[in-house]
mmCIF file of C-alpha atoms in Angstrom:
data_model
loop_
_atom_site.group_PDB
_atom_site.id
_atom_site.type_symbol
_atom_site.label_atom_id
_atom_site.label_comp_id
_atom_site.label_asym_id
_atom_site.label_seq_id
_atom_site.Cartn_x
_atom_site.Cartn_y
_atom_site.Cartn_z
ATOM 1 C CA UNK A 1 -207.597 -30.799 -0.965
ATOM 2 C CA UNK A 2 -208.485 -33.308 1.737
ATOM 3 C CA UNK A 3 -209.234 -35.986 -0.838
ATOM 4 C CA UNK A 4 -205.863 -35.608 -2.549
ATOM 5 C CA UNK A 5 -204.138 -35.842 0.825
ATOM 6 C CA UNK A 6 -205.689 -39.312 1.183
ATOM 7 C CA UNK A 7 -204.760 -40.299 -2.378
ATOM 8 C CA UNK A 8 -208.342 -39.998 -3.641
ATOM 9 C CA UNK A 9 -209.554 -38.208 -6.729
ATOM 10 C CA UNK A 10 -212.927 -36.570 -6.168
ATOM 11 C CA UNK A 11 -214.848 -35.283 -9.188
ATOM 12 C CA UNK A 12 -217.124 -32.343 -8.404
ATOM 13 C CA UNK A 13 -219.537 -32.760 -11.290
ATOM 14 C CA UNK A 14 -219.845 -29.207 -12.590
ATOM 15 C CA UNK A 15 -218.647 -29.698 -16.154
ATOM 16 C CA UNK A 16 -220.696 -30.047 -19.303
ATOM 17 C CA UNK A 17 -221.110 -33.367 -21.146
ATOM 18 C CA UNK A 18 -218.726 -32.102 -23.849
ATOM 19 C CA UNK A 19 -216.015 -31.891 -21.183
ATOM 20 C CA UNK A 20 -216.539 -35.583 -20.437
ATOM 21 C CA UNK A 21 -215.348 -36.585 -23.902
ATOM 22 C CA UNK A 22 -211.889 -37.998 -24.204
ATOM 23 C CA UNK A 23 -210.015 -40.426 -22.009
ATOM 24 C CA UNK A 24 -211.516 -40.993 -18.562
ATOM 25 C CA UNK A 25 -209.715 -39.338 -15.700
ATOM 26 C CA UNK A 26 -209.180 -41.722 -12.779
ATOM 27 C CA UNK A 27 -211.760 -40.731 -10.193
ATOM 28 C CA UNK A 28 -212.542 -42.491 -6.929
ATOM 29 C CA UNK A 29 -215.699 -40.546 -5.988
ATOM 30 C CA UNK A 30 -218.132 -38.132 -7.636
ATOM 31 C CA UNK A 31 -220.035 -35.419 -5.775
ATOM 32 C CA UNK A 32 -222.880 -33.643 -7.565
ATOM 33 C CA UNK A 33 -224.797 -30.778 -5.943
ATOM 34 C CA UNK A 34 -228.282 -30.728 -7.484
ATOM 35 C CA UNK A 35 -229.244 -27.109 -6.964
ATOM 36 C CA UNK A 36 -230.872 -24.147 -8.622
ATOM 37 C CA UNK A 37 -234.206 -23.962 -10.365
ATOM 38 C CA UNK A 38 -235.917 -26.946 -11.983
ATOM 39 C CA UNK A 39 -234.241 -26.323 -15.347
ATOM 40 C CA UNK A 40 -230.820 -26.255 -13.686
ATOM 41 C CA UNK A 41 -231.447 -29.433 -11.705
ATOM 42 C CA UNK A 42 -232.675 -31.228 -14.844
ATOM 43 C CA UNK A 43 -229.524 -30.159 -16.702
ATOM 44 C CA UNK A 44 -227.388 -31.504 -13.852
ATOM 45 C CA UNK A 45 -229.312 -34.793 -13.863
ATOM 46 C CA UNK A 46 -228.815 -35.078 -17.632
ATOM 47 C CA UNK A 47 -225.055 -34.524 -17.184
ATOM 48 C CA UNK A 48 -224.948 -37.051 -14.360
ATOM 49 C CA UNK A 49 -226.779 -39.644 -16.466
ATOM 50 C CA UNK A 50 -224.275 -39.173 -19.277
ATOM 51 C CA UNK A 51 -221.397 -39.321 -16.811
ATOM 52 C CA UNK A 52 -222.645 -42.575 -15.280
ATOM 53 C CA UNK A 53 -223.170 -44.064 -18.718
ATOM 54 C CA UNK A 54 -219.642 -43.212 -19.900
ATOM 55 C CA UNK A 55 -217.599 -43.653 -16.728
ATOM 56 C CA UNK A 56 -218.595 -47.028 -15.324
ATOM 57 C CA UNK A 57 -220.934 -48.861 -13.031
ATOM 58 C CA UNK A 58 -219.234 -48.975 -9.640
ATOM 59 C CA UNK A 59 -218.068 -45.415 -9.128
ATOM 60 C CA UNK A 60 -219.362 -44.032 -5.798
ATOM 61 C CA UNK A 61 -221.563 -41.001 -6.441
ATOM 62 C CA UNK A 62 -223.076 -38.738 -3.797
ATOM 63 C CA UNK A 63 -225.853 -36.335 -4.740
ATOM 64 C CA UNK A 64 -226.258 -33.298 -2.513
ATOM 65 C CA UNK A 65 -229.903 -32.231 -2.577
ATOM 66 C CA UNK A 66 -232.129 -29.937 -0.552
ATOM 67 C CA UNK A 67 -235.422 -31.609 -1.358
ATOM 68 C CA UNK A 68 -236.652 -35.088 -2.188
ATOM 69 C CA UNK A 69 -236.880 -35.821 -5.899
ATOM 70 C CA UNK A 70 -238.953 -39.000 -6.278
ATOM 71 C CA UNK A 71 -238.376 -38.956 -10.042
ATOM 72 C CA UNK A 72 -234.573 -38.985 -9.741
ATOM 73 C CA UNK A 73 -233.922 -42.745 -9.653
ATOM 74 C CA UNK A 74 -236.242 -43.503 -12.557
ATOM 75 C CA UNK A 75 -234.820 -40.669 -14.646
ATOM 76 C CA UNK A 76 -231.230 -41.803 -14.085
ATOM 77 C CA UNK A 77 -232.284 -45.371 -14.867
ATOM 78 C CA UNK A 78 -233.832 -44.230 -18.158
ATOM 79 C CA UNK A 79 -230.686 -42.221 -18.991
ATOM 80 C CA UNK A 80 -228.184 -44.965 -18.183
ATOM 81 C CA UNK A 81 -230.291 -47.984 -19.155
ATOM 82 C CA UNK A 82 -228.897 -50.198 -16.402
ATOM 83 C CA UNK A 83 -229.474 -50.601 -12.688
ATOM 84 C CA UNK A 84 -225.809 -51.375 -12.022
ATOM 85 C CA UNK A 85 -225.009 -47.722 -12.743
ATOM 86 C CA UNK A 86 -227.161 -46.650 -9.791
ATOM 87 C CA UNK A 87 -226.066 -49.149 -7.144
ATOM 88 C CA UNK A 88 -223.323 -46.867 -5.819
ATOM 89 C CA UNK A 89 -225.396 -43.650 -5.895
ATOM 90 C CA UNK A 90 -226.195 -42.018 -2.552
ATOM 91 C CA UNK A 91 -228.101 -38.881 -1.601
ATOM 92 C CA UNK A 92 -227.164 -36.499 1.170
ATOM 93 C CA UNK A 93 -229.054 -33.443 2.368
ATOM 94 C CA UNK A 94 -227.078 -30.422 1.186
ATOM 95 C CA UNK A 95 -227.781 -28.797 4.563
ATOM 96 C CA UNK A 96 -225.909 -31.580 6.385
ATOM 97 C CA UNK A 97 -223.213 -30.620 8.852
ATOM 98 C CA UNK A 98 -219.826 -29.758 7.410
ATOM 99 C CA UNK A 99 -218.416 -32.922 8.980
ATOM 100 C CA UNK A 100 -220.520 -34.967 6.518
ATOM 101 C CA UNK A 101 -219.013 -33.091 3.568
ATOM 102 C CA UNK A 102 -215.539 -33.624 5.029
ATOM 103 C CA UNK A 103 -216.331 -37.359 5.310
ATOM 104 C CA UNK A 104 -217.161 -37.370 1.595
ATOM 105 C CA UNK A 105 -213.865 -35.717 0.759
ATOM 106 C CA UNK A 106 -212.063 -38.257 2.946
ATOM 107 C CA UNK A 107 -213.615 -41.025 0.855
ATOM 108 C CA UNK A 108 -216.243 -42.301 3.273
ATOM 109 C CA UNK A 109 -220.002 -42.166 2.951
ATOM 110 C CA UNK A 110 -221.553 -40.260 5.858
ATOM 111 C CA UNK A 111 -224.014 -42.156 8.046
ATOM 112 C CA UNK A 112 -226.692 -39.591 7.161
ATOM 113 C CA UNK A 113 -226.481 -40.457 3.440
ATOM 114 C CA UNK A 114 -229.135 -42.702 1.876
ATOM 115 C CA UNK A 115 -228.812 -45.048 -1.063
ATOM 116 C CA UNK A 116 -230.777 -43.813 -4.074
ATOM 117 C CA UNK A 117 -233.749 -46.133 -4.438
ATOM 118 C CA UNK A 118 -236.522 -46.749 -6.898
ATOM 119 C CA UNK A 119 -238.046 -49.374 -9.153
ATOM 120 C CA UNK A 120 -235.329 -51.451 -10.721
ATOM 121 C CA UNK A 121 -237.384 -52.296 -13.785
ATOM 122 C CA UNK A 122 -236.489 -50.029 -16.682
ATOM 123 C CA UNK A 123 -240.018 -50.286 -18.101
ATOM 124 C CA UNK A 124 -241.654 -49.387 -14.776
ATOM 125 C CA UNK A 125 -239.265 -46.615 -13.747
ATOM 126 C CA UNK A 126 -241.281 -43.568 -12.726
ATOM 127 C CA UNK A 127 -238.683 -41.042 -13.844
ATOM 128 C CA UNK A 128 -238.506 -39.010 -17.011
ATOM 129 C CA UNK A 129 -237.572 -40.822 -20.184
ATOM 130 C CA UNK A 130 -234.718 -39.420 -22.245
ATOM 131 C CA UNK A 131 -237.199 -37.739 -24.638
ATOM 132 C CA UNK A 132 -239.398 -36.326 -21.821
ATOM 133 C CA UNK A 133 -236.303 -34.848 -20.210
ATOM 134 C CA UNK A 134 -235.251 -33.282 -23.518
ATOM 135 C CA UNK A 135 -238.712 -31.798 -24.110
ATOM 136 C CA UNK A 136 -239.164 -30.443 -20.570
ATOM 137 C CA UNK A 137 -235.667 -28.915 -20.563
ATOM 138 C CA UNK A 138 -236.348 -27.230 -23.926
ATOM 139 C CA UNK A 139 -239.712 -25.872 -22.743
ATOM 140 C CA UNK A 140 -238.163 -24.561 -19.515
ATOM 141 C CA UNK A 141 -235.491 -22.868 -21.629
ATOM 142 C CA UNK A 142 -238.254 -21.057 -23.519
ATOM 143 C CA UNK A 143 -238.482 -23.092 -26.711
ATOM 144 C CA UNK A 144 -241.972 -23.336 -28.178
ATOM 145 C CA UNK A 145 -243.456 -26.757 -28.956
ATOM 146 C CA UNK A 146 -244.051 -25.751 -32.584
ATOM 147 C CA UNK A 147 -240.392 -24.769 -33.005
ATOM 148 C CA UNK A 148 -239.292 -27.996 -31.332
ATOM 149 C CA UNK A 149 -241.485 -29.988 -33.740
ATOM 150 C CA UNK A 150 -239.782 -28.369 -36.717
ATOM 151 C CA UNK A 151 -236.327 -28.909 -35.211
ATOM 152 C CA UNK A 152 -236.841 -32.568 -34.225
ATOM 153 C CA UNK A 153 -239.289 -33.750 -36.879
ATOM 154 C CA UNK A 154 -241.674 -35.005 -34.179
ATOM 155 C CA UNK A 155 -245.345 -34.124 -34.253
ATOM 156 C CA UNK A 156 -246.698 -31.333 -32.076
ATOM 157 C CA UNK A 157 -249.121 -33.740 -30.374
ATOM 158 C CA UNK A 158 -246.293 -36.132 -29.438
ATOM 159 C CA UNK A 159 -244.251 -33.264 -27.990
ATOM 160 C CA UNK A 160 -247.243 -31.935 -26.021
ATOM 161 C CA UNK A 161 -247.814 -35.435 -24.613
ATOM 162 C CA UNK A 162 -244.161 -35.789 -23.643
ATOM 163 C CA UNK A 163 -244.182 -32.359 -22.001
ATOM 164 C CA UNK A 164 -247.355 -33.277 -20.101
ATOM 165 C CA UNK A 165 -246.001 -36.637 -18.907
ATOM 166 C CA UNK A 166 -242.617 -35.155 -17.988
ATOM 167 C CA UNK A 167 -244.120 -32.318 -15.951
ATOM 168 C CA UNK A 168 -246.537 -34.721 -14.250
ATOM 169 C CA UNK A 169 -243.639 -36.961 -13.217
ATOM 170 C CA UNK A 170 -241.810 -33.922 -11.828
ATOM 171 C CA UNK A 171 -244.875 -32.897 -9.842
ATOM 172 C CA UNK A 172 -245.003 -29.579 -11.713
ATOM 173 C CA UNK A 173 -248.171 -28.026 -13.044
ATOM 174 C CA UNK A 174 -249.019 -28.041 -16.710
ATOM 175 C CA UNK A 175 -249.218 -24.250 -16.893
ATOM 176 C CA UNK A 176 -245.815 -24.184 -18.591
ATOM 177 C CA UNK A 177 -246.145 -23.540 -22.317
#
């Protein structure tokens, strides 16, 4: 690939968190395409949060997205627990010209990329908390709140509240059961 020709190791984040176990592979840049439906994007964000938490604070990460996700910074902050993990995270419109993608593979950040921004206070972060993310992902996968309560030992009212807050933060309606 282009990156290997320049001596870079680019990680296209498509693996599951289980694949991230074991010794870290030397990587100089991570590219993650946040695509698909809401459930798919939330799964990718969960993987990215775990990746950032296990692989270090200064690794350059570029997120390819097609739409703004105002909850993204706060959610990643809640998942990683530290702002340092997000200082090298950039977003790039997935519909950018091919030259921008080539720049990424050559190890440079395109001029059209933007640094991921948000509130740097963990307590004020407007993204989904770890538990809200878990509940919303389970609901989107079709799990019923009552079944989730039995599985997790949490009360139904707590799970309904977390679903409500998570969907509100995502800008989704509450019509999801």
